[in-house]
CSV table of C-alpha atoms in Angstrom, one decimal:
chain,number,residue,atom,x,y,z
A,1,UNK,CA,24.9,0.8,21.7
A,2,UNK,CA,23.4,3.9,21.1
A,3,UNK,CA,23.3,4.8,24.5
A,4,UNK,CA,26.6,2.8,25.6
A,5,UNK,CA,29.2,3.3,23.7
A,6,UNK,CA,29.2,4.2,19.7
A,7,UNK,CA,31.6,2.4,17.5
A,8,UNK,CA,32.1,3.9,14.3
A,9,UNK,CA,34.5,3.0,11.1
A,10,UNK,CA,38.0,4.7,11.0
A,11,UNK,CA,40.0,2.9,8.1
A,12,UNK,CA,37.9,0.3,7.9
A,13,UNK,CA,38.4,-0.5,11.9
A,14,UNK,CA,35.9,0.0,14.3
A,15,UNK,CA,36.9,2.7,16.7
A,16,UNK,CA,35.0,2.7,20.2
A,17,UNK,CA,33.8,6.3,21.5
A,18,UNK,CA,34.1,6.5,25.0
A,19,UNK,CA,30.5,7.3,26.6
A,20,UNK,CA,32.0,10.6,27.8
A,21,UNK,CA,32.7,11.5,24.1
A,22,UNK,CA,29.5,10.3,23.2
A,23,UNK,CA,27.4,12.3,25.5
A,24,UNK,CA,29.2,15.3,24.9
A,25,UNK,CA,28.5,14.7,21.0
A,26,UNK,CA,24.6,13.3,21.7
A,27,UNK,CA,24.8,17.1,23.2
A,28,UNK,CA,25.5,18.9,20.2
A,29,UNK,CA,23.1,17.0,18.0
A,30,UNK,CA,19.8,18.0,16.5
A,31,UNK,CA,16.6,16.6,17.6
A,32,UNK,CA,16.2,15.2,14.4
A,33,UNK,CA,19.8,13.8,14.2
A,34,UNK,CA,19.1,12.1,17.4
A,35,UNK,CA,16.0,10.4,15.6
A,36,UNK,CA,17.7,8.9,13.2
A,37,UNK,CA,20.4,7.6,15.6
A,38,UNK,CA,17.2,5.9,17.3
A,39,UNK,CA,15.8,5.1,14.3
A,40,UNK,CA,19.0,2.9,13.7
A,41,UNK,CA,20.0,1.9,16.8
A,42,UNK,CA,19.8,-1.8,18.3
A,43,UNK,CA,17.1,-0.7,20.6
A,44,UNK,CA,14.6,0.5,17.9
A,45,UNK,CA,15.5,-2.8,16.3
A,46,UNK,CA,14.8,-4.9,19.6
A,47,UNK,CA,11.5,-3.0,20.0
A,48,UNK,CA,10.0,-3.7,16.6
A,49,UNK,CA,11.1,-7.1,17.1
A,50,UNK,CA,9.3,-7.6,19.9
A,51,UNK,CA,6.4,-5.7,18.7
A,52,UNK,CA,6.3,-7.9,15.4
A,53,UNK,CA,6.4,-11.2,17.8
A,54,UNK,CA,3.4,-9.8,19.5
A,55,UNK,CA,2.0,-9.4,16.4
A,56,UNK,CA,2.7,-13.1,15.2
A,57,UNK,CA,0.9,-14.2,18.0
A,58,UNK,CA,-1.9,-11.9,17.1
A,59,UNK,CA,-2.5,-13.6,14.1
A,60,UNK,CA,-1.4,-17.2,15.5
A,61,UNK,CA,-4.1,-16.1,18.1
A,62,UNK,CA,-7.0,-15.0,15.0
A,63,UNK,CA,-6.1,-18.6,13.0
A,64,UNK,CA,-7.3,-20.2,16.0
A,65,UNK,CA,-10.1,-18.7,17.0
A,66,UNK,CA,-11.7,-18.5,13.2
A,67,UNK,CA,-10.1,-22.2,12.3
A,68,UNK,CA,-12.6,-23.0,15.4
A,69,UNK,CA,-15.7,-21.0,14.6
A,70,UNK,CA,-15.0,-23.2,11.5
A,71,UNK,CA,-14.7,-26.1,12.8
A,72,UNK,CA,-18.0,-25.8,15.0
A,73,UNK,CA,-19.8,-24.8,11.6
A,74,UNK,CA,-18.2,-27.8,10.1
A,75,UNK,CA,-19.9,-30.1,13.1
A,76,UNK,CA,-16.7,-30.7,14.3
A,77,UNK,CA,-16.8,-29.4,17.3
A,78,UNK,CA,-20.1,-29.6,19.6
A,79,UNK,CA,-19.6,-26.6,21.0
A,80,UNK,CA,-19.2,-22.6,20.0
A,81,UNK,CA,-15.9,-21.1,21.3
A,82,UNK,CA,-17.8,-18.2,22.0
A,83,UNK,CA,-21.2,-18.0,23.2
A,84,UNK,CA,-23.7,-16.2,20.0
A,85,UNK,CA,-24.4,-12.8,22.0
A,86,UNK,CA,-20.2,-12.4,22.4
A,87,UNK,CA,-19.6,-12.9,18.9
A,88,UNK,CA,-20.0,-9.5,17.4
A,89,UNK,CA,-17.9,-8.1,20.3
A,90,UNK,CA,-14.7,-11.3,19.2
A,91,UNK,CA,-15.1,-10.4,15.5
A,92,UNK,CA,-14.7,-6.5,16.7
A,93,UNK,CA,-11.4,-6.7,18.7
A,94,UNK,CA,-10.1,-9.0,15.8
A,95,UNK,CA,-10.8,-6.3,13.6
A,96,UNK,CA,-9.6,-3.8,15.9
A,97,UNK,CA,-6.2,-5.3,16.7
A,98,UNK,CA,-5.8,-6.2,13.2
A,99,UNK,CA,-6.0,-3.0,12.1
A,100,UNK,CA,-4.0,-1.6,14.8
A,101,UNK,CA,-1.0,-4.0,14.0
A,102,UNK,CA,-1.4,-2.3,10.3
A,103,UNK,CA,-1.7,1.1,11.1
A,104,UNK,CA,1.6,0.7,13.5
A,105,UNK,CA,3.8,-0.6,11.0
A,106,UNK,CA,2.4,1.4,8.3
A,107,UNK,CA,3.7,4.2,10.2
A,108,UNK,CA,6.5,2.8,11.1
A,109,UNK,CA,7.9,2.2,7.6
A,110,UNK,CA,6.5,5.8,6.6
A,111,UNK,CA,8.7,7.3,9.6
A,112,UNK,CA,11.0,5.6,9.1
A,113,UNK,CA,11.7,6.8,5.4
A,114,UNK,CA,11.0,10.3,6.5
A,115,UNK,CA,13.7,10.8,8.5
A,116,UNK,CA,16.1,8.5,7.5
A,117,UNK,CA,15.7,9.1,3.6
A,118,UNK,CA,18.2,7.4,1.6
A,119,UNK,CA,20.0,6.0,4.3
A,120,UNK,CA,16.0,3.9,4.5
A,121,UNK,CA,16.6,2.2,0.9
A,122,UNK,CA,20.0,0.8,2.0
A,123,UNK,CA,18.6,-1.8,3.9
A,124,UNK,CA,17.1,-4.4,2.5
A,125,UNK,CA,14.7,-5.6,5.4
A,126,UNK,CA,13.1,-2.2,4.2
A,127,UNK,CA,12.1,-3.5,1.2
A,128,UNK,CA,10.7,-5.8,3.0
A,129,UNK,CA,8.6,-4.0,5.5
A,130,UNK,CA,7.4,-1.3,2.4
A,131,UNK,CA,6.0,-4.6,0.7
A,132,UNK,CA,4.2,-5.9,3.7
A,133,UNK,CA,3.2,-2.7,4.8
A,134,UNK,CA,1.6,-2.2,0.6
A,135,UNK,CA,0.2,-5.1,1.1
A,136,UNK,CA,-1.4,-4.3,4.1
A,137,UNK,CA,-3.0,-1.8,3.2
A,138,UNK,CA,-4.5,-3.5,0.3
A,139,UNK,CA,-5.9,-6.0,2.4
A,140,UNK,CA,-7.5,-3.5,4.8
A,141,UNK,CA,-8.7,-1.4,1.9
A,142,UNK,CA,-10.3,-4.6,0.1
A,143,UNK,CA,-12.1,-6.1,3.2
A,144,UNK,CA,-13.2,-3.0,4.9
A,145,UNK,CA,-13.8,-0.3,2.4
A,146,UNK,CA,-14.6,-2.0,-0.8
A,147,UNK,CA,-17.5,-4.2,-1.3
A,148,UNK,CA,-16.7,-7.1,-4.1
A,149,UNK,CA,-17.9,-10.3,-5.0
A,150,UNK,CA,-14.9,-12.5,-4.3
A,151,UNK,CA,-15.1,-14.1,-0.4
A,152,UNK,CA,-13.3,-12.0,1.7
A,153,UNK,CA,-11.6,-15.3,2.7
A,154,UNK,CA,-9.3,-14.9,-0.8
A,155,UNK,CA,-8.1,-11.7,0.2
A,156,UNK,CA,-6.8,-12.9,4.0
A,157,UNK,CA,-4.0,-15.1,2.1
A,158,UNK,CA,-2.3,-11.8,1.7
A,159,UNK,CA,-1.7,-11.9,5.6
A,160,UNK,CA,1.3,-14.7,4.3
A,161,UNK,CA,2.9,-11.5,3.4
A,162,UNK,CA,3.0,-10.6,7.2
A,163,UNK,CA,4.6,-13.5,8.1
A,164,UNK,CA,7.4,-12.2,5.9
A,165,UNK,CA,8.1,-9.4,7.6
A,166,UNK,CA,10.1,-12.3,10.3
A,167,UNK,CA,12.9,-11.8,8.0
A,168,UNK,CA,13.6,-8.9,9.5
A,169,UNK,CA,14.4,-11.0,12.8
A,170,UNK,CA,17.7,-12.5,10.5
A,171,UNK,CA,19.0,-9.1,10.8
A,172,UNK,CA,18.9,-8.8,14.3
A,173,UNK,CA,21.8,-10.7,14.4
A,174,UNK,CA,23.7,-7.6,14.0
A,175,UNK,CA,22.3,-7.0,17.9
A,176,UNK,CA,23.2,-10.1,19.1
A,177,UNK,CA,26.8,-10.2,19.5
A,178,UNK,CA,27.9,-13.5,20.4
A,179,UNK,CA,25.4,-15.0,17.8
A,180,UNK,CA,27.1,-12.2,14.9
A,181,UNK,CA,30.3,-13.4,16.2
A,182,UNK,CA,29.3,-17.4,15.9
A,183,UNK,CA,27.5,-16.7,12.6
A,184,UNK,CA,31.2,-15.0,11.4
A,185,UNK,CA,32.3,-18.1,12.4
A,186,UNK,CA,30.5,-20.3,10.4
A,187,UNK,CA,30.8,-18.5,7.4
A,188,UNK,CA,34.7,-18.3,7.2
A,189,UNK,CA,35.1,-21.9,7.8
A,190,UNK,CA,32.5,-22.9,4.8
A,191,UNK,CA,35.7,-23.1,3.1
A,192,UNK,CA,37.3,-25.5,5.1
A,193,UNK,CA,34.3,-27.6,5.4
């Protein structure tokens, strides 16, 4: 929508800019006003989706791959997933794309209540994402920079937390049109049911 047409509330109806009117507007505005138009549009909201399914399969893909180092320790398996020599270099682009998952939506959130301010705390999926994102950081901080005495293996239930940041996929029925429209549906005829 942000780059189609923009609908707006007049007297509680939504009133459909033309993309002529919208242009010449998108014109007028500030670099920073058109920021935060991205920073709320459907498209952001499509592209952190998509980034946060990548990232599930990330960490779908890291469950696997220790559950079966694990499970060759364990004797389960007669066989290493990896070879000895290529370990080191597995455990490093775990790390690495761990930590680049973390920094991205670390910054993300941190942008994200930059520019849109206020407007940032109305949401609640942003609640969401500054939790995850806390806890995050934690969890990097613990197992990278801190030495303790607890297994390290404690610490990695915090990467539940991750998982919740799928909620934000509920709100992306706003994007989806037909599913807003069938989910509007459902709701008013609760009643009747």
């Amino acid at each position: 929508q942000l780059f189609r047409n923009a609908e707006r509330m007049v007297d509680g109806e939504f009133d459909v800019e033309a993309a002529k009117e919208f242009w010449a507007r998108w014109r007028t505005l500030s670099c920073f006003e058109k920021t935060r138009l991205w920073l709320q549009s459907s498209r952001y909201e499509m592209l952190i989706a998509f980034i946060l399914c990548i990232n599930v399969l990330w960490m779908a893909f890291e469950l696997q791959f220790s559950g079966s180092l694990a499970g060759y320790e364990m004797k389960f398996f007669s066989e290493r997933p990896v070879p000895m020599q290529a370990m080191p270099t597995w455990l490093l682009v775990i790390e690495v794309g761990d930590m680049f998952f973390t920094v991205f939506f670390v910054l993300d959130v941190l942008v994200r209540m930059c520019i849109l301010r206020l407007d940032f705390w109305r949401v609640c999926a942003n609640y969401v994402d500054l939790a995850v994102s806390i806890t995050s950081l934690v969890e990097v901080t613990i197992l990278y920079a801190v030495d303790l005495p607890v297994p390290p293996v404690l610490f990695r239930l915090l990467r539940l937390g991750k998982l919740a940041r799928a909620i934000r996929m509920v709100t992306m029925t706003s994007v989806l049109g037909s599913l807003q429209l069938l989910v509007k549906c459902l709701a008013a005829s609760c009643n009747m049911l």
